[in-house]
Short mmCIF file of N, CA and C in Angstrom, two decimals:
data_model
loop_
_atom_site.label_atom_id
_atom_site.label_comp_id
_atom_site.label_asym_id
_atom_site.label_seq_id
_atom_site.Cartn_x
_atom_site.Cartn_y
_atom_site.Cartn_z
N UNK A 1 10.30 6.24 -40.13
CA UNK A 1 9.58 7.40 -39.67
C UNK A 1 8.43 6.99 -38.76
N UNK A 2 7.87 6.31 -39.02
CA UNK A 2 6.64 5.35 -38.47
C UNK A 2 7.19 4.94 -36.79
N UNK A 3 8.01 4.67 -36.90
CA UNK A 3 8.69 3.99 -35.95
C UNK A 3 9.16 5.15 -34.82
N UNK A 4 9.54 6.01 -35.25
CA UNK A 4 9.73 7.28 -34.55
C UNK A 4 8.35 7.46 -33.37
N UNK A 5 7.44 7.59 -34.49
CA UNK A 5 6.06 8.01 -33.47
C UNK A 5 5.36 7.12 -33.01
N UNK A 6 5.90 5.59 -33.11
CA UNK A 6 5.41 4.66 -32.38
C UNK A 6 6.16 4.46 -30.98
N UNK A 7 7.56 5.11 -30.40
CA UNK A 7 8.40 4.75 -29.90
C UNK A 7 7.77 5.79 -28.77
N UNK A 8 7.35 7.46 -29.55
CA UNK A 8 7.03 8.26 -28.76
C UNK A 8 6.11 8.31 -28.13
N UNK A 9 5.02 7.15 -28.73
CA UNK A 9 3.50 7.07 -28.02
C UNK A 9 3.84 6.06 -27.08
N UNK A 10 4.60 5.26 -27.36
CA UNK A 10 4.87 3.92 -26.13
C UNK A 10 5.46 4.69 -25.16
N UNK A 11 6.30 5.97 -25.32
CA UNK A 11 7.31 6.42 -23.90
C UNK A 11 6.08 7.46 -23.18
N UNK A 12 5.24 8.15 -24.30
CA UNK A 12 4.12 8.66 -24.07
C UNK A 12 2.78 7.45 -22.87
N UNK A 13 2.95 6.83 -23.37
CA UNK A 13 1.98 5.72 -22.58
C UNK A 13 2.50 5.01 -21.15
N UNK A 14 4.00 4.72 -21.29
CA UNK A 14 4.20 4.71 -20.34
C UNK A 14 4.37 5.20 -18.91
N UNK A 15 4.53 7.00 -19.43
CA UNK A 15 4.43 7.80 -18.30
C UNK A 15 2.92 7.73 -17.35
N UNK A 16 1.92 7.86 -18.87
CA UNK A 16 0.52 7.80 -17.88
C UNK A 16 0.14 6.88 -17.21
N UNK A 17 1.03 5.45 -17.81
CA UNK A 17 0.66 4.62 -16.57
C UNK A 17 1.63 4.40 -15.22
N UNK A 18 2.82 4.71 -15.47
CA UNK A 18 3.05 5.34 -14.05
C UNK A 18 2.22 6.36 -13.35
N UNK A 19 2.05 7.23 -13.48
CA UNK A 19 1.27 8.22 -13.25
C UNK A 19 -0.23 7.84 -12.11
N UNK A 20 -0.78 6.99 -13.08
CA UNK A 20 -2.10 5.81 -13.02
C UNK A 20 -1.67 5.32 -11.89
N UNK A 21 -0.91 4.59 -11.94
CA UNK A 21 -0.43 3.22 -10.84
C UNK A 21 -0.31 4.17 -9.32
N UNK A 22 1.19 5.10 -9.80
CA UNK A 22 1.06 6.32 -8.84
C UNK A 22 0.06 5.99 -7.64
N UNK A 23 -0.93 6.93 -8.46
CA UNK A 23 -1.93 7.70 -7.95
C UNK A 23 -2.69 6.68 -7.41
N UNK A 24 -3.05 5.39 -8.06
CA UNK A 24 -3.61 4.05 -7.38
C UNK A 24 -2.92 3.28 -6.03
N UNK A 25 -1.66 3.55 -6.22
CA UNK A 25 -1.40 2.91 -4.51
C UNK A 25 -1.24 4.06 -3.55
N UNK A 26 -0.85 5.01 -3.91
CA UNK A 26 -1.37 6.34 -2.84
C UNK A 26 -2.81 6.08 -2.71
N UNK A 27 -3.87 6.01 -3.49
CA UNK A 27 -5.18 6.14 -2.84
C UNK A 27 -5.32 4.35 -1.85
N UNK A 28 -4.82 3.61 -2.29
CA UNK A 28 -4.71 2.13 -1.64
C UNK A 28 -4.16 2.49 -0.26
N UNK A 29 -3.51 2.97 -0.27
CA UNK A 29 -2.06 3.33 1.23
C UNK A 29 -3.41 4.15 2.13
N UNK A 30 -3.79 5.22 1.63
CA UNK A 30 -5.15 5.99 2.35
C UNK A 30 -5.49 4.88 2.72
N UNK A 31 -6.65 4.29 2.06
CA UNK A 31 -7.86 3.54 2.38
C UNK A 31 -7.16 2.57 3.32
N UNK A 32 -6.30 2.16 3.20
CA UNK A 32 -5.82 0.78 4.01
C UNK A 32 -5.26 0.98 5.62
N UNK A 33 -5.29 2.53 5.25
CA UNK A 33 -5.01 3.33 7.00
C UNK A 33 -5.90 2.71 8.00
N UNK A 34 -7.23 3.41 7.62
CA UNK A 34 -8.04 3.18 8.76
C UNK A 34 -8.03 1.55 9.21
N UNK A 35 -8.17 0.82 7.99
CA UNK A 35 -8.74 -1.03 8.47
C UNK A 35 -7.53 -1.15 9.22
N UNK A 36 -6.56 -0.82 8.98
CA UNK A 36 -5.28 -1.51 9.42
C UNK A 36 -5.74 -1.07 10.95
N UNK A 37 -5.63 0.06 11.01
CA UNK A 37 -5.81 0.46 12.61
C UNK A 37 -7.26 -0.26 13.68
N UNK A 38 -8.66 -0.43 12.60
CA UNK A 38 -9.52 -0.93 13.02
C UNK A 38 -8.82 -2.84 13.50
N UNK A 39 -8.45 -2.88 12.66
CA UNK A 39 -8.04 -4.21 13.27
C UNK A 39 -7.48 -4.41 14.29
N UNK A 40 -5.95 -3.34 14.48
CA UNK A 40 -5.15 -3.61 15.86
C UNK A 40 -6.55 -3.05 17.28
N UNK A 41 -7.44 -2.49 17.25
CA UNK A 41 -7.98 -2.30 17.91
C UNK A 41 -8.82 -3.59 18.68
N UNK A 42 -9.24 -3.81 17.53
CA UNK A 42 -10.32 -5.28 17.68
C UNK A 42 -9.21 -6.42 18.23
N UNK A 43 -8.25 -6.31 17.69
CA UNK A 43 -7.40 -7.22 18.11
C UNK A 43 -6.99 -7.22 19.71
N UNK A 44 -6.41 -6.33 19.98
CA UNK A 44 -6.17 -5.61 21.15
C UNK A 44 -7.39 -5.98 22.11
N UNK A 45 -8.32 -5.74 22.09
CA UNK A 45 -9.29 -5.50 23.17
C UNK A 45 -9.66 -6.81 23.30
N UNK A 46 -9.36 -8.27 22.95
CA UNK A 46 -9.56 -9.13 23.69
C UNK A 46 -8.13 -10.26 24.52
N UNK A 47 -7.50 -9.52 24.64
CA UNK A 47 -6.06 -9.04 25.57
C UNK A 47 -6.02 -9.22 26.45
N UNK A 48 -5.44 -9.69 27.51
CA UNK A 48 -5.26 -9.56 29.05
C UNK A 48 -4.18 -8.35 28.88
N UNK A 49 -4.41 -7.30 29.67
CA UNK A 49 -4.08 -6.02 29.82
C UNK A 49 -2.33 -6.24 29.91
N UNK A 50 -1.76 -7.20 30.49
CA UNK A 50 -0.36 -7.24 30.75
C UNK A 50 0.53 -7.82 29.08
N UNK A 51 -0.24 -8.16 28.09
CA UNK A 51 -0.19 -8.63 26.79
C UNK A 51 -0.28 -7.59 25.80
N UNK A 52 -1.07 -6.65 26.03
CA UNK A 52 -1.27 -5.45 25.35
C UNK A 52 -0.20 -4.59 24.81
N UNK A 53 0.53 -4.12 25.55
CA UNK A 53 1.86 -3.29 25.09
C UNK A 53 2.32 -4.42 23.87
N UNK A 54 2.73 -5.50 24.35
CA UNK A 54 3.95 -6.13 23.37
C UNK A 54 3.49 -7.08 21.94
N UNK A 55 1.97 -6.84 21.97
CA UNK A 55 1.21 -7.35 21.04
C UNK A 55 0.95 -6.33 20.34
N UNK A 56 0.90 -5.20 20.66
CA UNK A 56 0.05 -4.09 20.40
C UNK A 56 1.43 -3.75 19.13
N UNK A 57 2.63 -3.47 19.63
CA UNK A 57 4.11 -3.78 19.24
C UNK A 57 4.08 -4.54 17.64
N UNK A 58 3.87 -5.60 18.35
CA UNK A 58 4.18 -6.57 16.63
C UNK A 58 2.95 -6.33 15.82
N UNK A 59 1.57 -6.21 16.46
CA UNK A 59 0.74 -6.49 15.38
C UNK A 59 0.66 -4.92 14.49
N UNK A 60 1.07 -3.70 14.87
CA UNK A 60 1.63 -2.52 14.42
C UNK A 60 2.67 -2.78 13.59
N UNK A 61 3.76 -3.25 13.93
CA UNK A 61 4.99 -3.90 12.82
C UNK A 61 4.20 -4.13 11.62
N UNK A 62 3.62 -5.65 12.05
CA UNK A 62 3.15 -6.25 11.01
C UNK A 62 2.47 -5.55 10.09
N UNK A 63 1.72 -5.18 10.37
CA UNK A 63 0.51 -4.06 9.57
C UNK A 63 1.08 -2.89 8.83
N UNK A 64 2.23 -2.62 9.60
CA UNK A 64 3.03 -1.84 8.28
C UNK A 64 4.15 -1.86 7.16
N UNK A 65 4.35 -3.31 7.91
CA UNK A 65 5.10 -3.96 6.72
C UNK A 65 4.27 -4.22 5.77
N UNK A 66 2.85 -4.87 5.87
CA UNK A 66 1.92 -5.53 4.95
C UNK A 66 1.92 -4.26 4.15
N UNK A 67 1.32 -2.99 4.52
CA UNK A 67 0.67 -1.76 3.80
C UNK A 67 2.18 -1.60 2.85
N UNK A 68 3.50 -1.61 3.19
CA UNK A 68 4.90 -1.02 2.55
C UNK A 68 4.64 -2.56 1.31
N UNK A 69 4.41 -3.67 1.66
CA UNK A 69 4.23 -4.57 0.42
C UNK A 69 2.65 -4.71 -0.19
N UNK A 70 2.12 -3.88 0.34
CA UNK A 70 0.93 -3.69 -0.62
C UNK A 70 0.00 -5.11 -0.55
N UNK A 71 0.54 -5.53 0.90
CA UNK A 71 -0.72 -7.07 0.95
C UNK A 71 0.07 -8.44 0.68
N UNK A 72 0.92 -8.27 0.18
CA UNK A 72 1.64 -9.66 -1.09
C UNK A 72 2.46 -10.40 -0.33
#
């Protein structure tokens, strides 16, 4: 019997920490918008203008692959 309502608080616990986590890399994914973009900027502007498009290209790639793996 014991075991019953230990099984239901663990499936119980597990939802809230999905839930938790959730809600923690959605707010991570926000916040990581802007730097990501502050960077290709900074990056960008010390460029010779004919470099720009195709840098501008990968370092955008890159930056959203990083944000889809969360940095790792």
């Amino acid at each position: 019997m014991f075991k019953f309502f230990e099984s239901i608080s663990n499936l119980i616990g597990i939802i809230v920490n999905f839930v938790v986590s959730a809600f923690k890399m959605t707010m991570m994914i926000i916040t990581q918008i802007p730097q990501a973009i502050a960077f290709v900027v900074t990056s960008v502007a010390y460029l010779p203008p004919f470099l720009v498009t195709f840098v501008l290209l990968f370092v955008a790639t890159v930056v959203i692959i990083n944000l889809i793996n969360k940095g790792s």
